[in-house]
PDB file of C-alpha atoms in Angstrom:
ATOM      1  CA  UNK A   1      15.492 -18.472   6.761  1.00 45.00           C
ATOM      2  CA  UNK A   2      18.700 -16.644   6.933  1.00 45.00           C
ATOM      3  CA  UNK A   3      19.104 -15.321  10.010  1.00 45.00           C
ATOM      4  CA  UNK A   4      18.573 -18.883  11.753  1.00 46.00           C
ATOM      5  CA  UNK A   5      19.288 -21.819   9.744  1.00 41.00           C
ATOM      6  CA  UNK A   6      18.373 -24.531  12.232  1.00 51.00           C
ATOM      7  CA  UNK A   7      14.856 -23.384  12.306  1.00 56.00           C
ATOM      8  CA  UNK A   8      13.420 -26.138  10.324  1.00 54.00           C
ATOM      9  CA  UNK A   9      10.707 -28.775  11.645  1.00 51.00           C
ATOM     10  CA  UNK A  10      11.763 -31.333  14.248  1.00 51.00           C
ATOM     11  CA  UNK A  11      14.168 -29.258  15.462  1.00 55.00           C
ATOM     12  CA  UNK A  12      14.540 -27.805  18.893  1.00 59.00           C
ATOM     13  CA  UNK A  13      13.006 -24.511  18.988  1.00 74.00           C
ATOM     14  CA  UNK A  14      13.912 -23.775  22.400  1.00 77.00           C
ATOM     15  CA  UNK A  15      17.759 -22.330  21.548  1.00 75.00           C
ATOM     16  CA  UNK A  16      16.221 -19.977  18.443  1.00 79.00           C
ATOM     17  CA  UNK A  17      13.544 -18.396  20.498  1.00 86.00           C
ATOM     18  CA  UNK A  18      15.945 -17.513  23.324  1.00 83.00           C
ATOM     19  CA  UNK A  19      18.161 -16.203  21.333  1.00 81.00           C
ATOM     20  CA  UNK A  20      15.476 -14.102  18.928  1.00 86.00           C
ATOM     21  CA  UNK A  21      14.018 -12.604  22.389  1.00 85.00           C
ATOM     22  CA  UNK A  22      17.596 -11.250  23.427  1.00 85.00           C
ATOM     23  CA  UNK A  23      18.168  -9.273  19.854  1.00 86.00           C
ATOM     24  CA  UNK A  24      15.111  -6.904  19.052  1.00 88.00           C
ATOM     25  CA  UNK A  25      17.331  -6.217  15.797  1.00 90.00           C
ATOM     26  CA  UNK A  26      17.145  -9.881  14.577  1.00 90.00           C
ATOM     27  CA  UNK A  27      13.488 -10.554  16.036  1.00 93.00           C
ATOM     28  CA  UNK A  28      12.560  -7.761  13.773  1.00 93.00           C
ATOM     29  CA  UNK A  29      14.690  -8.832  10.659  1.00 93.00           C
ATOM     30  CA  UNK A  30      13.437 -12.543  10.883  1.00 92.00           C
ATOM     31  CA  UNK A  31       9.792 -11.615  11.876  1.00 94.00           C
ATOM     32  CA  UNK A  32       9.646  -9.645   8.045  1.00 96.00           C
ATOM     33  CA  UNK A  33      11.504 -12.984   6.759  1.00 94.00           C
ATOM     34  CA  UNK A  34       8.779 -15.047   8.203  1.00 95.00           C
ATOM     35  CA  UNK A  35       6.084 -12.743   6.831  1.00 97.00           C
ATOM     36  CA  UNK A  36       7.985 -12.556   3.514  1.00 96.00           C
ATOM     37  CA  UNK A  37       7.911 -16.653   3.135  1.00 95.00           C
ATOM     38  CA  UNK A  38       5.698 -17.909   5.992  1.00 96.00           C
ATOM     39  CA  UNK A  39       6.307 -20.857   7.541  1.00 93.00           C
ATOM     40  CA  UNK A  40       5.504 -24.901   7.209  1.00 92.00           C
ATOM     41  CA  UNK A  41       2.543 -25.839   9.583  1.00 92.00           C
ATOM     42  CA  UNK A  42       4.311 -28.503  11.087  1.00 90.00           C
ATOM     43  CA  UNK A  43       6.737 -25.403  11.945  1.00 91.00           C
ATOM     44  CA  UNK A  44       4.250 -23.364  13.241  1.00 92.00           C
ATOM     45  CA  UNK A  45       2.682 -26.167  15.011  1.00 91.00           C
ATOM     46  CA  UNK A  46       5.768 -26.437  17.059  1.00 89.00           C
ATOM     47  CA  UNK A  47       6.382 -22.986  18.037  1.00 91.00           C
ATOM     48  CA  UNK A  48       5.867 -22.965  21.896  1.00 90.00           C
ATOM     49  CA  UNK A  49       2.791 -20.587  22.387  1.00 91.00           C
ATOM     50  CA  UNK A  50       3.965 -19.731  25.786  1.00 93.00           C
ATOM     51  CA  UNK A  51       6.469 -17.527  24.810  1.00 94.00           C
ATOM     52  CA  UNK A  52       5.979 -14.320  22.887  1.00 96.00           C
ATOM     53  CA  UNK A  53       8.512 -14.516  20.211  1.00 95.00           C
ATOM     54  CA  UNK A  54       6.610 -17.818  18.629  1.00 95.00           C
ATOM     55  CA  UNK A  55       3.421 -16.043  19.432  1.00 97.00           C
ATOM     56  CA  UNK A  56       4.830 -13.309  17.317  1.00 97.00           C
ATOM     57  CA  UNK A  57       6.335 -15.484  14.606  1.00 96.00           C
ATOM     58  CA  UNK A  58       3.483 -17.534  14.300  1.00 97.00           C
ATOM     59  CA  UNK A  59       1.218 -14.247  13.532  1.00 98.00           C
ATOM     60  CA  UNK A  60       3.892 -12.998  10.910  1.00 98.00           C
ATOM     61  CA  UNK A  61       3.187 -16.460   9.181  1.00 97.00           C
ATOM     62  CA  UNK A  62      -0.425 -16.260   9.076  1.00 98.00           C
ATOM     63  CA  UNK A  63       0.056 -12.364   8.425  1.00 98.00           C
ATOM     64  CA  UNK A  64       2.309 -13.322   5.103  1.00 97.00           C
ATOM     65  CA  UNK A  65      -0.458 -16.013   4.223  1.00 97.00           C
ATOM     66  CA  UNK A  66      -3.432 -13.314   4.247  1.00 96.00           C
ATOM     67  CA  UNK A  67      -4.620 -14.135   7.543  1.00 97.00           C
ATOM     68  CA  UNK A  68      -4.987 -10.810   9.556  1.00 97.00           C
ATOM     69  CA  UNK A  69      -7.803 -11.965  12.088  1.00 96.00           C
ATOM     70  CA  UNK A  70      -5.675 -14.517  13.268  1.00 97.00           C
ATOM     71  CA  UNK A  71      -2.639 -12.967  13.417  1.00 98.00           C
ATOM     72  CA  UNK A  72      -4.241 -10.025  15.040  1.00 98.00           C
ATOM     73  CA  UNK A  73      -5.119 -12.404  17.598  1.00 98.00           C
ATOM     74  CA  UNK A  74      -1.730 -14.015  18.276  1.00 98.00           C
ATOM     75  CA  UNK A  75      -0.046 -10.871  18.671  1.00 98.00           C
ATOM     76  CA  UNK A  76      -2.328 -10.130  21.561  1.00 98.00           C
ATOM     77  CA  UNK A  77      -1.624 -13.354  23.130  1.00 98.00           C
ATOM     78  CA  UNK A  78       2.227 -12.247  22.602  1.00 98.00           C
ATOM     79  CA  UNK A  79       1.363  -8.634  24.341  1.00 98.00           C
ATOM     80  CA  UNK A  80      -0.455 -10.354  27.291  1.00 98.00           C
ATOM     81  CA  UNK A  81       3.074 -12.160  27.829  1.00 97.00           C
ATOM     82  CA  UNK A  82       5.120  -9.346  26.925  1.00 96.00           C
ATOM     83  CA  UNK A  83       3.819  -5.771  26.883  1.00 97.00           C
ATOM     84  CA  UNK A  84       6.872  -4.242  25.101  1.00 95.00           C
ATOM     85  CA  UNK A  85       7.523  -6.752  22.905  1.00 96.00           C
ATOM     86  CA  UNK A  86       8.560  -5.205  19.323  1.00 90.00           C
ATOM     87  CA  UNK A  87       7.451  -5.656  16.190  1.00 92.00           C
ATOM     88  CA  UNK A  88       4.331  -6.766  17.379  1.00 97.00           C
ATOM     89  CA  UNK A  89       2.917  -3.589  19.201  1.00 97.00           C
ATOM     90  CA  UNK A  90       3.808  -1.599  15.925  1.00 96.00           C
ATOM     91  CA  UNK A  91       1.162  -4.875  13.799  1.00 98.00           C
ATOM     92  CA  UNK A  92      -1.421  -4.425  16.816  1.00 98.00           C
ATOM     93  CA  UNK A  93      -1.749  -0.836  16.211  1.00 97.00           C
ATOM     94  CA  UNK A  94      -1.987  -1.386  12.608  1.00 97.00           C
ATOM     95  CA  UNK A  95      -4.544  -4.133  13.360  1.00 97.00           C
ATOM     96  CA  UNK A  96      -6.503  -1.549  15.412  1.00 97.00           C
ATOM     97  CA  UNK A  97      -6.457   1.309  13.270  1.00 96.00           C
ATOM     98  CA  UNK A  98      -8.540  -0.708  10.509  1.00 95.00           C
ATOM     99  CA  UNK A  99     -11.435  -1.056  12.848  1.00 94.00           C
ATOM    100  CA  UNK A 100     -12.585   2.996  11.714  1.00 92.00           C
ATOM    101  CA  UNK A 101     -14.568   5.011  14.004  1.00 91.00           C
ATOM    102  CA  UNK A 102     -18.100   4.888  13.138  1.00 86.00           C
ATOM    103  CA  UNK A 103     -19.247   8.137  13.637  1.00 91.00           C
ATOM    104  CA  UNK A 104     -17.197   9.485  11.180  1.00 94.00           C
ATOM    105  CA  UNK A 105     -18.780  10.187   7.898  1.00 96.00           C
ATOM    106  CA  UNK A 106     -17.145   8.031   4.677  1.00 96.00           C
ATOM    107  CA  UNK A 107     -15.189  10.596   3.220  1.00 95.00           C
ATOM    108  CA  UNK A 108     -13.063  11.034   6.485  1.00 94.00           C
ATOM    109  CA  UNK A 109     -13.062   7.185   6.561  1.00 96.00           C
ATOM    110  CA  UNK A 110     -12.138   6.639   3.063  1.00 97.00           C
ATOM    111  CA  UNK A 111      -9.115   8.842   3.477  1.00 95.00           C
ATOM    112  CA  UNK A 112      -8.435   7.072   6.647  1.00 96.00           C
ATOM    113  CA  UNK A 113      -8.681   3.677   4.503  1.00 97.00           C
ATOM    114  CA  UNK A 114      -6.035   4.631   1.858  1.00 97.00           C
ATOM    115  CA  UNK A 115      -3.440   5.096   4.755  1.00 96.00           C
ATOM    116  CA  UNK A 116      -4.241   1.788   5.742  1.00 97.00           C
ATOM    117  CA  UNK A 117      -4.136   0.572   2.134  1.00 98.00           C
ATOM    118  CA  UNK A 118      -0.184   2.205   2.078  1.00 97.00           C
ATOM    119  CA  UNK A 119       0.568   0.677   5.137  1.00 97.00           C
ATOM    120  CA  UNK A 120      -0.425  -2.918   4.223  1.00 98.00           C
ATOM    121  CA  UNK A 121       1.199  -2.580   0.626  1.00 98.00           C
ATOM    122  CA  UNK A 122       4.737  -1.839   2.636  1.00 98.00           C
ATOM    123  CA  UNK A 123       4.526  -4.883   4.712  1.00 97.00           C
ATOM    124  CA  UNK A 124       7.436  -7.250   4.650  1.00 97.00           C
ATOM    125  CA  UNK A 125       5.663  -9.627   2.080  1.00 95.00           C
ATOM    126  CA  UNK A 126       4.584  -6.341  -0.441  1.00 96.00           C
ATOM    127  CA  UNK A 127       6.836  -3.694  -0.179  1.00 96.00           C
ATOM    128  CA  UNK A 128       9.183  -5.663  -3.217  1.00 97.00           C
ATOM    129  CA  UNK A 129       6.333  -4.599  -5.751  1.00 98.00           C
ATOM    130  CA  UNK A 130       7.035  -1.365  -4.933  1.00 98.00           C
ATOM    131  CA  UNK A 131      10.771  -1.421  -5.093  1.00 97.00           C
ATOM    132  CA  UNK A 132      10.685  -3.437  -8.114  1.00 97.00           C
ATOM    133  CA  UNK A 133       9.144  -0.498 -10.115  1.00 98.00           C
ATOM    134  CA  UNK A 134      11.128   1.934  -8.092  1.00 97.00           C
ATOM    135  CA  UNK A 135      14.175   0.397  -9.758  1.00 97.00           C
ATOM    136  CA  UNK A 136      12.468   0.575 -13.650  1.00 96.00           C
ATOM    137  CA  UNK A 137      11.940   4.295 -12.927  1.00 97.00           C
ATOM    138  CA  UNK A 138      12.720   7.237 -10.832  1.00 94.00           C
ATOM    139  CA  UNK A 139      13.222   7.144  -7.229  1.00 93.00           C
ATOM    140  CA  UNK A 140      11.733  10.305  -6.942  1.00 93.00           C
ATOM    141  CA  UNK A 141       8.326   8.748  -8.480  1.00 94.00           C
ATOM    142  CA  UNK A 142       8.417   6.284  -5.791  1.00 96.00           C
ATOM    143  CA  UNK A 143       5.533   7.541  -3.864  1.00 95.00           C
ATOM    144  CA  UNK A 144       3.394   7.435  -7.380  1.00 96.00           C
ATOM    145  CA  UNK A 145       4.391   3.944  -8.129  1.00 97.00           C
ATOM    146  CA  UNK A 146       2.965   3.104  -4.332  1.00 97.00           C
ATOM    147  CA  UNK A 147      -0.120   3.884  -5.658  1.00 96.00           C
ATOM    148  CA  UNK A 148       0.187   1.998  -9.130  1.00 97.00           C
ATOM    149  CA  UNK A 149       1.041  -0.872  -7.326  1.00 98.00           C
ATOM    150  CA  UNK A 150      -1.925  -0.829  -5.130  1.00 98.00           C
ATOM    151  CA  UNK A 151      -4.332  -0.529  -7.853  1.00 97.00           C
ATOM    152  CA  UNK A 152      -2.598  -2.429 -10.573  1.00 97.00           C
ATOM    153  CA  UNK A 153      -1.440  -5.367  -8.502  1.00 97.00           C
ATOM    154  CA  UNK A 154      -4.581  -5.591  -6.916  1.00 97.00           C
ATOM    155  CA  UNK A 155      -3.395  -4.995  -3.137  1.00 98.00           C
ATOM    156  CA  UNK A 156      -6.433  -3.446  -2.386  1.00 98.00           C
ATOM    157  CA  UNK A 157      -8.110  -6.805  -3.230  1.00 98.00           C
ATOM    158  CA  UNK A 158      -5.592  -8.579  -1.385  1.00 98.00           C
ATOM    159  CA  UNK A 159      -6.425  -5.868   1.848  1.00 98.00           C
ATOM    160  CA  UNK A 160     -10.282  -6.716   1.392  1.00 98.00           C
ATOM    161  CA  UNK A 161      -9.271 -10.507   1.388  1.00 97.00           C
ATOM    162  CA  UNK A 162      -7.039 -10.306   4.936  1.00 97.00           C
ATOM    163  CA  UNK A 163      -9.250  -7.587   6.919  1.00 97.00           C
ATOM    164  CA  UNK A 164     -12.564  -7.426   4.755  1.00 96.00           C
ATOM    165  CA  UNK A 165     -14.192  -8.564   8.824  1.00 95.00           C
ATOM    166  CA  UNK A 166     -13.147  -5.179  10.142  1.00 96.00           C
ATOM    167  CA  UNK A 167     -14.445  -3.030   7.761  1.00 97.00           C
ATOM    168  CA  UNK A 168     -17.933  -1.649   7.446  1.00 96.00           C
ATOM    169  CA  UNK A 169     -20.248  -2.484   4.814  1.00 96.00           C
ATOM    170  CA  UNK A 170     -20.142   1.119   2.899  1.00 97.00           C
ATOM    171  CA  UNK A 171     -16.138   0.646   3.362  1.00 97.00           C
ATOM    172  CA  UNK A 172     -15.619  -2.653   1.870  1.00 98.00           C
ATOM    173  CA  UNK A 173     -18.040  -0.976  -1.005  1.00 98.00           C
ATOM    174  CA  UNK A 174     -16.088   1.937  -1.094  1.00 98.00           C
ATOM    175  CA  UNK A 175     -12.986   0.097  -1.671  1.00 98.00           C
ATOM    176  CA  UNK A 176     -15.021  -2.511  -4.303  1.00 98.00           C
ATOM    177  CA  UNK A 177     -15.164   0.698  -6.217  1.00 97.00           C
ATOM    178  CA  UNK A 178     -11.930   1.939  -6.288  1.00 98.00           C
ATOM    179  CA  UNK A 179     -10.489  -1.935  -7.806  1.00 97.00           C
ATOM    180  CA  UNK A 180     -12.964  -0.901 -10.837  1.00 96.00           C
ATOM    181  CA  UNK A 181     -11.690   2.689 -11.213  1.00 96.00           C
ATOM    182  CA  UNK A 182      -8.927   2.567 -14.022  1.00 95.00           C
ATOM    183  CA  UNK A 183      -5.979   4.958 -14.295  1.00 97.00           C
ATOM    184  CA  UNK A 184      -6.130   7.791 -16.266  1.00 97.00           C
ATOM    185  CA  UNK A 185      -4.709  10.390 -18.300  1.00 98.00           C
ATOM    186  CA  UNK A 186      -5.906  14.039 -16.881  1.00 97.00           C
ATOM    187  CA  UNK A 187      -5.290  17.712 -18.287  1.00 98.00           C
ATOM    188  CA  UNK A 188      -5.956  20.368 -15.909  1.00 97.00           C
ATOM    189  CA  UNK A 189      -8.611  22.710 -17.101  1.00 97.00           C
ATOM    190  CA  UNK A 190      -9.057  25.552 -14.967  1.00 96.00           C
ATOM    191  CA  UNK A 191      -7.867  26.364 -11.518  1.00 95.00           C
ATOM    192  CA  UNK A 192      -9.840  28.367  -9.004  1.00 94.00           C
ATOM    193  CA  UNK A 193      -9.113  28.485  -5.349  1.00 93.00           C
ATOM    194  CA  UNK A 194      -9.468  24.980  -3.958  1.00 93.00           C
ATOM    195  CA  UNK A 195     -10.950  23.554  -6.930  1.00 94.00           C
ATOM    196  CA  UNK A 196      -9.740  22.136 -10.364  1.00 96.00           C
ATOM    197  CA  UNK A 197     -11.121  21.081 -13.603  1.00 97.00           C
ATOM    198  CA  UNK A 198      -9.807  18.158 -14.925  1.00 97.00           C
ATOM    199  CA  UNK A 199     -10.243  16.186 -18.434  1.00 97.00           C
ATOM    200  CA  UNK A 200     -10.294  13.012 -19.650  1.00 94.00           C
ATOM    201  CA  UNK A 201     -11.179  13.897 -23.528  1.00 90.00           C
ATOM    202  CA  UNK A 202     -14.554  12.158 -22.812  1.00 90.00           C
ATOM    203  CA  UNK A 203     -15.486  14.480 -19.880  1.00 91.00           C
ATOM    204  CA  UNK A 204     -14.978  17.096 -17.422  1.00 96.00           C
ATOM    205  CA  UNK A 205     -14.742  16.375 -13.418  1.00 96.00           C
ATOM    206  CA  UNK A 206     -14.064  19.887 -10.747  1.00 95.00           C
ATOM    207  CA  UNK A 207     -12.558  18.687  -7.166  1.00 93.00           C
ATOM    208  CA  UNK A 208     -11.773  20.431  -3.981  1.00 91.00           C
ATOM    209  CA  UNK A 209      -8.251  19.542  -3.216  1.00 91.00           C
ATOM    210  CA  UNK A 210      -6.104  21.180  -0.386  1.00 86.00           C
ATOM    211  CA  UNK A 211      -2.974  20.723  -2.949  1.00 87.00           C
ATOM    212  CA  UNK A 212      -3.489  20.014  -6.337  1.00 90.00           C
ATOM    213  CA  UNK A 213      -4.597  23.636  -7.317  1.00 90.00           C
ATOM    214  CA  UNK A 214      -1.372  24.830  -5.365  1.00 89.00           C
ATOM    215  CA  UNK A 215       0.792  22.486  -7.967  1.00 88.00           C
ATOM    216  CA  UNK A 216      -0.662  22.388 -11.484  1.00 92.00           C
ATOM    217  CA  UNK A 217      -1.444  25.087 -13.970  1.00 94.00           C
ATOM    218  CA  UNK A 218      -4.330  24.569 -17.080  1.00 96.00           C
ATOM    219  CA  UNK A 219      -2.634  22.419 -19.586  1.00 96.00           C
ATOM    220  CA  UNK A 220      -1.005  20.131 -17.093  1.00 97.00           C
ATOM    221  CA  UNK A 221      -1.183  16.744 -17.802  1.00 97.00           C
ATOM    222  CA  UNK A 222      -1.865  14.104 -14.906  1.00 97.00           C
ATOM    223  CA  UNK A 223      -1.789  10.573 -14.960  1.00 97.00           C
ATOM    224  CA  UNK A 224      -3.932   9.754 -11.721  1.00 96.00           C
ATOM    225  CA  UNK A 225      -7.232   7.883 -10.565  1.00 96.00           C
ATOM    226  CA  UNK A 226      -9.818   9.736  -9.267  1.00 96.00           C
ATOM    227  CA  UNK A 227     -11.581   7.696  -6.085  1.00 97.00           C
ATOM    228  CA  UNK A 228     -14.950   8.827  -5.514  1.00 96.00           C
ATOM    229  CA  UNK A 229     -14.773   9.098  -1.429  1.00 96.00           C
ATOM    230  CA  UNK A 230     -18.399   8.708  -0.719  1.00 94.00           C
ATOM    231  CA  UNK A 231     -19.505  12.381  -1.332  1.00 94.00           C
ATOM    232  CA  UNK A 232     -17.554  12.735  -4.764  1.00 94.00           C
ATOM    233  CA  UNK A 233     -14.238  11.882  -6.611  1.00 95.00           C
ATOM    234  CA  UNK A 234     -10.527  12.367  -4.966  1.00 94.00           C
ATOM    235  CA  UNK A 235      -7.337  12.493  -5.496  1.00 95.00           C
ATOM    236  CA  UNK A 236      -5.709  10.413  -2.597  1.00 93.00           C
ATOM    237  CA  UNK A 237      -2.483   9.385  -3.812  1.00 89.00           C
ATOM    238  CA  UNK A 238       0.393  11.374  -5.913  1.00 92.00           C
ATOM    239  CA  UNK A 239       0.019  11.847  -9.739  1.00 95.00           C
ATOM    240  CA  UNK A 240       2.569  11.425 -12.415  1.00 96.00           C
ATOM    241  CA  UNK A 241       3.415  14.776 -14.133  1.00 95.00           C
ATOM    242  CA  UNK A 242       3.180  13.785 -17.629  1.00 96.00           C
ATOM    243  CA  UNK A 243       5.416  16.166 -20.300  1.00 96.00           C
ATOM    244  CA  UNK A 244       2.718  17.056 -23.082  1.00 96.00           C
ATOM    245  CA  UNK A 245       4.892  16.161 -25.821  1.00 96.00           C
ATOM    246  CA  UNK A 246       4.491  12.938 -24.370  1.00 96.00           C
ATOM    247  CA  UNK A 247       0.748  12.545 -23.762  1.00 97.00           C
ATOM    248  CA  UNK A 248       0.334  10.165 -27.440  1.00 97.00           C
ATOM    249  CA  UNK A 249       3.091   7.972 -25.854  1.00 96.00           C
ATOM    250  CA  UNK A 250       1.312   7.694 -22.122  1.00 97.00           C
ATOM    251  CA  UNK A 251      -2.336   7.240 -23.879  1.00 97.00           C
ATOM    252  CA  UNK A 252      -1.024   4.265 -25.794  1.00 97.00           C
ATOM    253  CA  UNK A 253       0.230   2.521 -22.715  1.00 97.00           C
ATOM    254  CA  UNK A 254      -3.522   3.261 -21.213  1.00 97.00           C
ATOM    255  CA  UNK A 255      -5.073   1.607 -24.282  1.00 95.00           C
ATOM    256  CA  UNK A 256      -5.017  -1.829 -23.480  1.00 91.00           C
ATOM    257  CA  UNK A 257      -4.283  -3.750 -19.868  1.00 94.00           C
ATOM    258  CA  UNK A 258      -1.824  -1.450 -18.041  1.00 96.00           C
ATOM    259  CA  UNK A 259       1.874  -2.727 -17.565  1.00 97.00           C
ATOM    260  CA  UNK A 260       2.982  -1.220 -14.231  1.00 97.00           C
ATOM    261  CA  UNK A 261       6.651  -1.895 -15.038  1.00 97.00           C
ATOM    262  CA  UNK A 262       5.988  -0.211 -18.513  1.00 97.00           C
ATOM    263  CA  UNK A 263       4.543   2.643 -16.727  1.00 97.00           C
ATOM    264  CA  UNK A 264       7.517   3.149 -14.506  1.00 97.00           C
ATOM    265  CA  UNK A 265       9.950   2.289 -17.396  1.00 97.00           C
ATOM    266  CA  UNK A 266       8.230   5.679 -18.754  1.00 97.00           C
ATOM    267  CA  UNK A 267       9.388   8.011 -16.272  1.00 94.00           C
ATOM    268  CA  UNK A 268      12.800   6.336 -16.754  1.00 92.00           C
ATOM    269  CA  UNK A 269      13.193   7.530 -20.134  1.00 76.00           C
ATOM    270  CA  UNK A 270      14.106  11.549 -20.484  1.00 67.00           C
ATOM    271  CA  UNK A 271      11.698  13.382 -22.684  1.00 61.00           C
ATOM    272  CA  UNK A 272      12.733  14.964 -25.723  1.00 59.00           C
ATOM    273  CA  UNK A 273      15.100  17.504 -25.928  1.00 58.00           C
ATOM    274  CA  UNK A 274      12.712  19.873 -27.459  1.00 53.00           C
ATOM    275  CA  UNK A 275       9.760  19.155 -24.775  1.00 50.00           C
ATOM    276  CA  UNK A 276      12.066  20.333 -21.934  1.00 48.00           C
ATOM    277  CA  UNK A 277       9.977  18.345 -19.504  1.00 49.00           C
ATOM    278  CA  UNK A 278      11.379  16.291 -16.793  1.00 46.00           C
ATOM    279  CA  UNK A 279      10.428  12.423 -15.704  1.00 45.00           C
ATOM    280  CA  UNK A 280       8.592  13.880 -12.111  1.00 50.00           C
ATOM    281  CA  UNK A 281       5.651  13.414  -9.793  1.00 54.00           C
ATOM    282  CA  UNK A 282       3.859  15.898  -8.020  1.00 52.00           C
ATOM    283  CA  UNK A 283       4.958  16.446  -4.754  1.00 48.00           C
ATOM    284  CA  UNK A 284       4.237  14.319  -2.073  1.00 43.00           C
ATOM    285  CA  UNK A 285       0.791  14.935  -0.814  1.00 51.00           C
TER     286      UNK A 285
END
């Protein structure tokens, strides 16, 4: 722990926590630490519980460990003591907005859900997979690597693991699903209106998108997973644009047990001279 060396067990705790509750700055840069690399138990043991800042330290810990119930519930013991207290009124609105509202039908929900699913993968303890790619490709891919590194690193498994209890039963199905849908490589078909063909080579799928019609012409290619969202398949996240003199290259990286950072390392490369395509994404959704 960086910011405070002395915070180690058996030491006197008292000193640290006054001084993390007069800097909202630090509290905020060691509360990611302590989600980053939680804490010993004998540690968090020790952490006063009557004052807010261990309250809030504590539930970074068990946050960084995969316990969101129980952190949930120690940063509303820290609110009860201090109302304003930052970063924790930022984690219990997070915390809240998992519980969805139930009269919403599952497609509403499931796009609700992949928000969530972004949110949790740029937590303290994630966001390095993403940045890690990020810095084998293309910054301006980053938002598409999010999504690879959801899938592919099995956040979303991870998600079910530390809030599976405050998700509905058709949700934490929902979300089963999407761990067993792989990524693919798509060529736009047709585009009509709202709705666009895609293909696969083994298959045909049409989708109503708000965007994706407004971006890609027939003979696009899209590297992208299509989530079925309870009424039929989606595109939540951002595609890849993949350059067609390319597509042999991309389809042999698909043919075995994808590589994220070899995926990344793709858009790196520049295409051919003679393709005059570029390394991009579409834009951000």
């Amino acid at each position: 722990m960086s910011e405070f060396p002395s915070l180690s067990e058996g030491a006197d705790l008292s000193e640290v926590i006054a001084s993390l509750s007069r800097s909202a700055e630090v509290l905020a840069r060691v509360a990611d630490e302590v989600e980053r690399e939680p804490l010993p138990p004998g540690l968090v043991k020790a952490l006063p519980r009557t004052e807010p800042v261990a309250l809030l330290l504590a539930a970074r810990s068990a946050e960084g460990e995969g316990r969101s119930f129980e952190a949930a519930g120690l940063v509303e013991e820290a609110l009860a003591l201090d109302a304003g207290l930052e970063p924790a009124l930022r984690d219990a609105e997070e915390y809240a907005a998992c519980r969805t509202d139930p009269g919403q039908e599952l497609p509403a929900r499931a796009a609700h859900l992949f928000r969530r699913l972004t949110a949790y993968l740029y937590r303290p303890a994630r966001r390095h997979l993403v940045g890690d790619l990020v810095a084998r490709s293309v910054r301006v891919a980053e938002h598409a690597l999010a999504d690879l590194a959801l899938f592919e690193y099995d956040v979303v498994g991870e998600f079910l693991d530390a809030r599976g209890e405050w998700l509905r039963e058709d949700e934490v199905a929902l979300l089963e699903s999407w761990r067993r849908t792989p990524l693919r490589l798509w060529e736009v078909l047709g585009v009509a209106g709202r709705e666009i063909t895609l293909g696969d080579g083994d298959g045909e799928v049409t989708l109503t998108d708000e965007l994706l019609p407004e971006q890609a012409l027939p003979g696009d290619l899209m590297l992208t997973r299509l989530l079925h969202d309870g009424a039929g398949p989606r595109v939540f996240g951002h595609p890849f644009k993949v350059d067609p003199a390319r597509r042999d290259e991309m389809l042999a990286l698909l043919a075995g047990p994808v590589d994220p950072s070899a995926i990344a390392a793709f858009f790196r490369r520049p295409a051919p001279p003679s393709s005059g395509g570029s390394p991009t994404t579409a834009p951000p959704r």
